[in-house]
Each structure stands twice: as C-alpha cells, then as structure tokens.
Amino acid sequence: MPEAVKSLHVRQKRQKRRAEIVHAALSAFREHGFHATSLDDIANRLGIRKAALYHYFTDKDTLLFECHRESLAELDRIILLSARPGQGPAERLAYLLSEHVRIMTDTLEGSPLAFEVPALPPVLRAPIVAGRDRYERKLRELVAAGIAAGEFRAVDPKVVVFAMLGSINWIARWYRPDGQIKGDDLGQHFADYLIRGLR
C-alpha cells in the first residue's frame, strides 16, 4: 500500500473513532449530565478502556469543548446557508430556527450542552461564548431587519432572541431521540410558532 494511501486510511480511521467518542459523550451527557458522567462511562459505551480515550482527548473538559465546537460550526454553517437571495428576514429567521432545532435534536442528540458551558475552564469557555454571542447577534439582526421591513411588529430584538434561544435550549430537557417527535418536524413547529409570534 502506498504511503500516501496508508496515511489517508489512518487519518480516516482516527476521524471515525473521534466521531464515535463524541457521539458516546453526547449520549452520556444527555442521560446523566456532564458532571455525573465520567470518562469510564464514555469508554464503556464504546467497549474500550479509558486509556484509549486519551489518544483523542486529554480530559473530559476537552471532550465537552469539542462537542461545543462542532455545534458552533454547524450554527456558522446554517448562518451562511440562510443568506439566500430573494428571501426576507422572516424566511431567513425561520430557516435558522428550524435548523437550530435540528442541530439540537440530531447533531447534539438532545444533549443539554447549552447548560454545560459554565463547566468549561475559562480558556476553553471563552471561544464557545464568543461563538454563541456571534450567533445570537445574527438572530437579533434578523429580528431588527424584519421590524424595519414591516414583516414583524415592534419588539425588543434582545428579549425576543433570549426567548427563542431559551425555548430551543430547553428541548434538551425533554427531547429523546427514540421518541415519537422527530427533529425535522419539531424544527418546523418551533419556527412556525416563534415566527408567528412576531407577526
């Protein structure tokens, strides 16, 4: 096997294992919470020893940070996708809210990461808070743009966005991946209810 092909195979195998660890961590955090979850719990879900986790993550904090980093990358991606020509603020905001719910239910599997940010040490918390604030500002801008365009009634964008994010984040407290309500349907319901309240 050529060295380049072998190197690619090793990287792909490592990326797959890393994704499996994140998946196991998200499931454990959802079921038991961050503080009550140990690296042993995560390793047991994968059928490996805890020592094997250290090849990918130095500790539980860095694993939680990676979960947050991936979710923020998804939020940044949907912000870019929401900037479609010909769509007004209401349509763009509805898309972001619906996709945010999908990220909560599918990508994060209903894990309550939003409630676990304070658990991160300051050096890891800062970039997560900055990313969260960046997303929040985008939602406020869309609410303000909708008001200016006459699509929304006069409201306080800050208060409205806090209400939106609070309702979406609370999904983690009751959503179950194996339940009857699926992420796509839930996202549409949330977007419909939240946007309708601004009309």
Coordinates of N, CA and C in Angstrom, one line a residue:
M1 N 0.8 -1.2 0.0 CA 0.0 0.0 0.0 C 0.9 1.3 0.0
P2 N 0.7 2.2 -1.0 CA 1.5 3.4 -1.0 C 1.4 4.2 0.3
E3 N 2.4 4.9 0.7 CA 2.5 5.6 1.9 C 1.3 6.6 2.1
A4 N 1.1 7.3 1.0 CA 0.0 8.4 1.0 C -1.3 7.8 1.3
V5 N -1.6 6.6 0.6 CA -2.9 5.9 0.8 C -3.0 5.4 2.2
K6 N -1.9 4.9 2.7 CA -1.9 4.4 4.1 C -2.1 5.5 5.1
S7 N -1.5 6.6 4.9 CA -1.6 7.8 5.8 C -3.1 8.3 5.8
L8 N -3.7 8.3 4.6 CA -5.1 8.7 4.5 C -6.0 7.8 5.2
H9 N -5.7 6.5 5.1 CA -6.5 5.5 5.8 C -6.4 5.7 7.3
V10 N -5.3 5.9 7.8 CA -5.1 6.1 9.2 C -5.8 7.4 9.7
R11 N -5.8 8.5 8.9 CA -6.5 9.7 9.3 C -8.0 9.5 9.3
Q12 N -8.5 8.7 8.3 CA -9.9 8.5 8.2 C -10.4 7.6 9.4
K13 N -9.6 6.6 9.7 CA -9.9 5.7 10.9 C -9.9 6.5 12.2
R14 N -8.9 7.4 12.3 CA -8.8 8.2 13.5 C -10.0 9.2 13.6
Q15 N -10.4 9.8 12.5 CA -11.6 10.7 12.5 C -12.8 10.0 12.8
K16 N -13.0 8.7 12.3 CA -14.1 7.9 12.6 C -14.2 7.6 14.1
R17 N -13.1 7.2 14.7 CA -13.1 6.9 16.1 C -13.4 8.1 17.0
R18 N -12.8 9.3 16.5 CA -13.0 10.5 17.3 C -14.5 10.9 17.3
A19 N -15.2 10.7 16.1 CA -16.6 11.0 16.0 C -17.4 10.0 16.9
E20 N -17.0 8.8 17.0 CA -17.7 7.8 17.8 C -17.6 8.2 19.3
I21 N -16.4 8.7 19.7 CA -16.2 9.2 21.1 C -17.1 10.3 21.4
V22 N -17.2 11.3 20.4 CA -18.1 12.5 20.6 C -19.5 12.0 20.7
H23 N -19.9 11.1 19.9 CA -21.3 10.5 19.9 C -21.6 9.9 21.3
A24 N -20.7 9.1 21.8 CA -20.9 8.4 23.0 C -20.9 9.5 24.2
A25 N -20.1 10.5 24.1 CA -20.1 11.5 25.1 C -21.4 12.3 25.1
L26 N -22.0 12.6 23.9 CA -23.2 13.3 23.8 C -24.4 12.5 24.5
S27 N -24.4 11.2 24.2 CA -25.4 10.3 24.8 C -25.3 10.3 26.3
A28 N -24.1 10.2 26.8 CA -23.8 10.1 28.2 C -24.2 11.4 28.9
F29 N -23.8 12.6 28.3 CA -24.2 13.9 28.8 C -25.7 14.1 28.9
R30 N -26.4 13.6 27.8 CA -27.9 13.7 27.8 C -28.5 12.9 28.9
E31 N -28.0 11.7 29.2 CA -28.6 10.8 30.1 C -28.3 11.2 31.6
H32 N -27.0 11.6 31.8 CA -26.6 11.7 33.2 C -26.1 13.2 33.5
G33 N -25.9 14.0 32.5 CA -25.4 15.3 32.7 C -23.8 15.3 32.7
F34 N -23.2 16.4 32.4 CA -21.8 16.5 32.3 C -21.1 16.1 33.6
H35 N -21.5 16.6 34.7 CA -20.7 16.4 36.0 C -20.9 15.0 36.4
A36 N -22.0 14.3 36.2 CA -22.2 13.0 36.6 C -21.6 11.9 35.7
T37 N -21.1 12.4 34.5 CA -20.5 11.5 33.5 C -19.0 11.4 33.7
S38 N -18.5 10.2 33.7 CA -17.0 10.0 33.8 C -16.5 9.5 32.5
L39 N -15.2 9.6 32.3 CA -14.6 9.1 31.1 C -14.8 7.6 31.0
D40 N -14.8 6.9 32.2 CA -15.1 5.5 32.2 C -16.5 5.2 31.6
D41 N -17.5 6.0 31.9 CA -18.8 5.9 31.4 C -18.8 5.9 29.9
I42 N -18.0 6.9 29.4 CA -17.9 7.1 27.9 C -17.2 5.9 27.3
A43 N -16.1 5.5 27.9 CA -15.3 4.4 27.3 C -16.1 3.1 27.3
N44 N -16.9 2.9 28.4 CA -17.7 1.7 28.5 C -18.8 1.6 27.4
R45 N -19.3 2.8 27.0 CA -20.3 2.8 25.9 C -19.6 2.3 24.6
L46 N -18.3 2.5 24.4 CA -17.6 2.2 23.2 C -17.0 0.8 23.3
G47 N -17.0 0.2 24.5 CA -16.4 -1.1 24.7 C -14.8 -1.0 24.7
I48 N -14.3 0.1 25.1 CA -12.8 0.3 25.1 C -12.4 0.7 26.5
R49 N -11.1 0.8 26.8 CA -10.6 1.2 28.0 C -10.5 2.7 28.0
K50 N -10.6 3.3 29.2 CA -10.5 4.7 29.3 C -9.2 5.3 28.8
A51 N -8.1 4.5 28.9 CA -6.8 4.9 28.4 C -6.8 5.2 26.9
A52 N -7.7 4.5 26.2 CA -7.8 4.7 24.7 C -8.3 6.1 24.4
L53 N -9.1 6.6 25.3 CA -9.7 8.0 25.0 C -8.6 9.1 25.0
Y54 N -7.6 8.8 25.8 CA -6.5 9.9 25.9 C -5.7 10.0 24.6
H55 N -5.9 9.1 23.7 CA -5.2 9.3 22.4 C -6.0 10.4 21.5
Y56 N -7.2 10.7 22.0 CA -8.0 11.7 21.2 C -8.3 12.9 22.0
F57 N -8.6 12.8 23.3 CA -8.9 13.9 24.2 C -8.1 13.8 25.5
T58 N -7.6 14.9 26.0 CA -6.8 14.9 27.2 C -7.6 14.7 28.4
D59 N -8.8 15.2 28.4 CA -9.7 15.0 29.6 C -11.1 15.3 29.2
K60 N -12.0 15.2 30.2 CA -13.4 15.4 29.9 C -13.7 16.8 29.5
D61 N -13.0 17.8 30.0 CA -13.2 19.2 29.5 C -13.0 19.4 28.0
T62 N -11.9 18.8 27.5 CA -11.6 19.0 26.1 C -12.6 18.2 25.2
L63 N -13.2 17.2 25.8 CA -14.2 16.4 25.1 C -15.5 17.3 25.0
L64 N -15.9 17.9 26.1 CA -17.0 18.8 26.2 C -16.8 20.0 25.2
F65 N -15.6 20.5 25.2 CA -15.2 21.6 24.3 C -15.4 21.2 22.9
E66 N -15.0 20.0 22.5 CA -15.2 19.5 21.1 C -16.6 19.4 20.7
C67 N -17.5 19.0 21.7 CA -18.9 18.9 21.4 C -19.5 20.3 21.1
H68 N -19.1 21.3 21.9 CA -19.5 22.6 21.7 C -18.9 23.2 20.4
R69 N -17.7 22.9 20.1 CA -17.1 23.4 18.9 C -17.8 22.9 17.6
E70 N -18.1 21.6 17.6 CA -18.9 21.1 16.5 C -20.3 21.7 16.3
S71 N -20.9 21.9 17.5 CA -22.3 22.5 17.4 C -22.2 24.0 16.9
L72 N -21.1 24.7 17.3 CA -21.0 26.1 16.8 C -20.6 26.1 15.3
A73 N -19.8 25.1 14.9 CA -19.5 25.0 13.4 C -20.8 24.8 12.6
E74 N -21.7 24.0 13.2 CA -23.0 23.8 12.5 C -23.8 25.1 12.4
L75 N -23.8 25.9 13.5 CA -24.5 27.1 13.5 C -23.9 28.1 12.6
D76 N -22.6 28.2 12.5 CA -22.0 29.1 11.5 C -22.3 28.6 10.1
R77 N -22.4 27.3 9.8 CA -22.8 26.8 8.5 C -24.2 27.2 8.1
I78 N -25.2 27.1 9.1 CA -26.5 27.5 8.7 C -26.7 29.0 8.5
I79 N -25.9 29.8 9.2 CA -25.9 31.2 9.0 C -25.6 31.5 7.6
L80 N -24.5 30.9 7.1 CA -24.1 31.1 5.7 C -25.2 30.6 4.7
L81 N -25.8 29.5 5.0 CA -26.8 29.0 4.1 C -28.1 29.8 4.1
S82 N -28.3 30.5 5.2 CA -29.5 31.3 5.3 C -29.5 32.6 4.5
A83 N -28.3 33.0 4.0 CA -28.2 34.2 3.2 C -28.5 33.9 1.8
R84 N -29.8 33.6 1.5 CA -30.2 33.3 0.2 C -30.8 34.5 -0.5
P85 N -30.5 34.8 -1.7 CA -31.1 35.9 -2.5 C -32.6 35.8 -2.5
G86 N -33.2 36.9 -2.4 CA -34.7 37.0 -2.5 C -35.5 36.6 -1.3
Q87 N -34.8 36.2 -0.3 CA -35.5 35.8 1.0 C -35.5 37.0 2.0
G88 N -36.6 37.3 2.6 CA -36.7 38.3 3.6 C -36.3 37.8 4.9
P89 N -36.2 38.8 5.9 CA -35.8 38.4 7.2 C -36.6 37.3 7.9
A90 N -37.9 37.3 7.7 CA -38.8 36.3 8.3 C -38.4 34.9 7.8
E91 N -38.2 34.8 6.5 CA -37.9 33.5 5.9 C -36.5 33.0 6.4
R92 N -35.5 33.9 6.5 CA -34.2 33.6 6.9 C -34.2 33.2 8.4
L93 N -35.0 33.9 9.2 CA -35.0 33.6 10.6 C -35.7 32.3 10.8
A94 N -36.8 32.0 10.1 CA -37.5 30.7 10.2 C -36.5 29.6 9.8
Y95 N -35.7 29.7 8.8 CA -34.8 28.7 8.4 C -33.8 28.5 9.6
L96 N -33.2 29.5 10.1 CA -32.2 29.4 11.2 C -32.8 28.7 12.4
L97 N -34.0 29.1 12.8 CA -34.7 28.4 14.0 C -34.9 27.0 13.7
S98 N -35.4 26.6 12.6 CA -35.7 25.3 12.2 C -34.5 24.4 12.2
E99 N -33.4 24.9 11.6 CA -32.1 24.2 11.5 C -31.5 24.1 12.9
H100 N -31.6 25.2 13.7 CA -31.1 25.1 15.1 C -31.7 24.0 15.9
V101 N -33.0 23.8 15.7 CA -33.7 22.7 16.4 C -33.1 21.4 15.9
R102 N -32.9 21.3 14.6 CA -32.4 20.0 14.0 C -31.0 19.8 14.6
I103 N -30.2 20.8 14.8 CA -28.9 20.6 15.4 C -29.0 20.1 16.8
M104 N -30.0 20.7 17.5 CA -30.2 20.2 18.9 C -30.6 18.8 19.0
T105 N -31.5 18.4 18.1 CA -32.0 17.0 18.2 C -31.2 16.0 17.4
D106 N -30.6 16.3 16.3 CA -29.8 15.4 15.6 C -28.3 15.4 15.8
T107 N -27.7 16.6 15.6 CA -26.2 16.7 15.8 C -25.9 16.5 17.2
L108 N -26.6 17.1 18.1 CA -26.3 17.1 19.6 C -27.1 16.0 20.3
E109 N -28.0 15.3 19.5 CA -28.8 14.2 20.1 C -29.6 14.6 21.3
G110 N -30.0 15.9 21.4 CA -30.7 16.3 22.6 C -29.9 16.6 23.8
S111 N -28.6 16.6 23.7 CA -27.7 16.8 24.9 C -27.8 18.3 25.3
P112 N -27.9 18.5 26.6 CA -28.0 19.9 27.1 C -26.7 20.7 27.2
L113 N -26.0 20.8 26.1 CA -24.7 21.5 26.1 C -24.9 22.9 26.5
A114 N -26.0 23.6 26.1 CA -26.1 25.0 26.5 C -26.0 25.2 28.0
F115 N -26.4 24.2 28.8 CA -26.4 24.4 30.2 C -25.1 24.0 30.8
E116 N -24.2 23.5 30.0 CA -22.9 23.0 30.5 C -21.7 23.9 30.2
V117 N -22.0 25.1 29.6 CA -20.9 26.0 29.2 C -20.1 26.4 30.5
P118 N -20.8 26.7 31.6 CA -20.0 27.2 32.8 C -19.1 26.1 33.3
A119 N -19.3 24.8 32.9 CA -18.4 23.8 33.4 C -17.0 23.8 32.8
L120 N -16.9 24.5 31.7 CA -15.6 24.6 31.0 C -14.7 25.6 31.7
P121 N -13.4 25.3 31.7 CA -12.4 26.2 32.3 C -12.4 27.5 31.4
P122 N -12.0 28.6 32.0 CA -12.1 29.9 31.3 C -11.4 29.9 29.9
V123 N -10.3 29.2 29.7 CA -9.6 29.2 28.5 C -10.4 28.5 27.4
L124 N -11.1 27.5 27.7 CA -12.0 26.8 26.8 C -13.4 27.5 26.6
R125 N -13.8 28.1 27.7 CA -15.1 28.7 27.7 C -15.2 29.9 26.8
A126 N -14.1 30.7 26.8 CA -14.1 32.0 26.0 C -14.5 31.8 24.6
P127 N -13.8 30.9 23.8 CA -14.2 30.8 22.4 C -15.6 30.3 22.2
I128 N -16.1 29.5 23.1 CA -17.5 29.0 23.0 C -18.5 30.1 23.2
V129 N -18.3 30.9 24.2 CA -19.1 32.1 24.5 C -19.1 33.1 23.3
A130 N -17.9 33.3 22.8 CA -17.8 34.2 21.6 C -18.6 33.7 20.4
G131 N -18.5 32.4 20.2 CA -19.3 31.8 19.1 C -20.8 31.9 19.3
R132 N -21.2 31.6 20.5 CA -22.6 31.7 20.9 C -23.1 33.1 20.8
D133 N -22.3 34.1 21.2 CA -22.7 35.5 21.1 C -22.8 36.0 19.6
R134 N -21.9 35.4 18.8 CA -21.9 35.7 17.3 C -23.3 35.3 16.7
Y135 N -23.7 34.1 17.1 CA -24.9 33.5 16.6 C -26.1 34.3 17.1
E136 N -26.1 34.7 18.3 CA -27.2 35.5 18.9 C -27.3 36.8 18.2
R137 N -26.2 37.5 17.9 CA -26.2 38.8 17.2 C -26.9 38.6 15.9
K138 N -26.6 37.5 15.2 CA -27.2 37.3 13.9 C -28.7 37.2 14.0
L139 N -29.2 36.5 15.0 CA -30.7 36.4 15.2 C -31.3 37.8 15.5
R140 N -30.6 38.5 16.3 CA -31.1 39.9 16.7 C -31.1 40.8 15.4
E141 N -30.1 40.7 14.6 CA -30.1 41.5 13.4 C -31.3 41.1 12.5
L142 N -31.6 39.8 12.4 CA -32.7 39.4 11.5 C -34.1 39.9 12.1
V143 N -34.2 39.9 13.4 CA -35.4 40.4 14.0 C -35.5 41.9 13.8
A144 N -34.4 42.6 13.9 CA -34.4 44.1 13.7 C -34.7 44.4 12.2
A145 N -34.2 43.6 11.3 CA -34.4 43.8 9.9 C -35.9 43.5 9.6
G146 N -36.4 42.5 10.2 CA -37.9 42.2 10.0 C -38.8 43.3 10.5
I147 N -38.4 43.9 11.5 CA -39.2 45.1 12.0 C -39.1 46.2 11.0
A148 N -37.8 46.5 10.6 CA -37.6 47.6 9.7 C -38.3 47.4 8.3
A149 N -38.5 46.1 7.9 CA -39.1 45.8 6.7 C -40.6 45.7 6.8
G150 N -41.1 45.8 8.0 CA -42.6 45.7 8.2 C -43.1 44.3 8.3
E151 N -42.2 43.3 8.4 CA -42.6 41.9 8.5 C -42.9 41.5 9.9
F152 N -42.3 42.2 10.9 CA -42.6 41.9 12.3 C -43.1 43.2 13.0
R153 N -43.9 43.0 14.0 CA -44.3 44.1 14.8 C -43.1 44.7 15.6
A154 N -43.3 45.8 16.2 CA -42.2 46.4 17.0 C -42.0 45.7 18.3
V155 N -40.8 45.1 18.5 CA -40.5 44.3 19.6 C -39.0 44.6 20.0
D156 N -38.6 44.2 21.2 CA -37.2 44.3 21.6 C -36.5 43.1 21.1
P157 N -35.6 43.2 20.0 CA -34.9 42.1 19.5 C -34.1 41.3 20.5
K158 N -33.5 41.9 21.5 CA -32.8 41.2 22.5 C -33.7 40.3 23.3
V159 N -34.8 40.8 23.8 CA -35.7 40.0 24.6 C -36.3 38.8 23.8
V160 N -36.6 39.1 22.5 CA -37.2 38.1 21.6 C -36.2 37.0 21.4
V161 N -35.0 37.3 21.1 CA -34.0 36.3 20.8 C -33.7 35.5 22.1
F162 N -33.6 36.1 23.3 CA -33.5 35.4 24.5 C -34.6 34.4 24.7
A163 N -35.8 34.8 24.4 CA -37.0 33.9 24.5 C -36.9 32.7 23.5
M164 N -36.4 33.0 22.3 CA -36.3 32.0 21.2 C -35.2 30.9 21.6
L165 N -34.1 31.5 22.0 CA -33.0 30.6 22.4 C -33.3 29.8 23.7
G166 N -34.0 30.4 24.6 CA -34.4 29.7 25.8 C -35.3 28.5 25.5
S167 N -36.3 28.8 24.6 CA -37.2 27.7 24.3 C -36.5 26.5 23.5
I168 N -35.6 26.9 22.6 CA -34.9 25.9 21.9 C -33.9 25.1 22.8
N169 N -33.2 25.8 23.6 CA -32.3 25.1 24.5 C -33.0 24.2 25.5
W170 N -34.2 24.5 25.9 CA -34.9 23.7 26.8 C -35.4 22.4 26.2
I171 N -35.3 22.3 24.9 CA -35.6 21.0 24.2 C -34.8 19.9 24.8
A172 N -33.5 20.2 25.2 CA -32.6 19.2 25.8 C -33.2 18.5 27.1
R173 N -34.1 19.2 27.7 CA -34.7 18.7 29.0 C -35.8 17.7 28.8
W174 N -36.3 17.7 27.6 CA -37.4 16.7 27.4 C -37.3 15.9 26.1
Y175 N -36.5 16.3 25.2 CA -36.4 15.5 23.9 C -35.7 14.2 24.1
R176 N -36.2 13.2 23.4 CA -35.5 11.9 23.4 C -35.4 11.4 21.9
P177 N -34.2 11.1 21.5 CA -34.0 10.7 20.1 C -34.9 9.5 19.6
D178 N -35.3 8.6 20.6 CA -36.1 7.5 20.2 C -37.6 7.8 20.5
G179 N -37.9 9.0 20.7 CA -39.3 9.4 21.0 C -40.1 9.5 19.7
Q180 N -41.4 9.9 19.8 CA -42.3 10.0 18.6 C -42.0 11.2 17.8
I181 N -41.6 12.3 18.4 CA -41.4 13.6 17.7 C -40.0 13.6 17.1
K182 N -39.9 13.8 15.8 CA -38.6 13.8 15.1 C -38.1 15.2 14.9
G183 N -36.8 15.3 14.8 CA -36.1 16.6 14.7 C -36.6 17.6 13.6
D184 N -36.8 17.0 12.4 CA -37.3 17.9 11.3 C -38.7 18.5 11.6
D185 N -39.6 17.6 12.1 CA -40.9 18.1 12.4 C -40.9 19.1 13.5
L186 N -40.1 18.8 14.5 CA -40.0 19.7 15.7 C -39.5 21.0 15.3
G187 N -38.5 21.1 14.4 CA -37.9 22.3 13.9 C -39.0 23.2 13.2
Q188 N -39.8 22.5 12.4 CA -40.8 23.3 11.6 C -41.9 23.9 12.6
H189 N -42.2 23.1 13.6 CA -43.2 23.5 14.6 C -42.6 24.7 15.4
F190 N -41.4 24.6 15.8 CA -40.8 25.7 16.6 C -40.7 27.0 15.7
A191 N -40.2 26.9 14.5 CA -40.1 28.0 13.6 C -41.4 28.7 13.4
D192 N -42.5 27.8 13.1 CA -43.8 28.4 12.9 C -44.3 29.1 14.1
Y193 N -44.2 28.6 15.3 CA -44.7 29.2 16.5 C -44.0 30.5 16.8
L194 N -42.7 30.4 16.7 CA -41.8 31.6 17.1 C -42.0 32.7 16.1
I195 N -42.0 32.4 14.8 CA -42.2 33.5 13.8 C -43.6 34.1 13.9
R196 N -44.6 33.2 14.1 CA -45.9 33.7 14.2 C -46.1 34.7 15.3
G197 N -45.4 34.5 16.4 CA -45.5 35.5 17.5 C -44.9 36.8 17.2
L198 N -44.1 37.0 16.1 CA -43.6 38.3 15.7 C -44.4 39.0 14.7
R199 N -45.4 38.3 14.1 CA -46.1 39.0 13.0 C -47.0 40.1 13.5

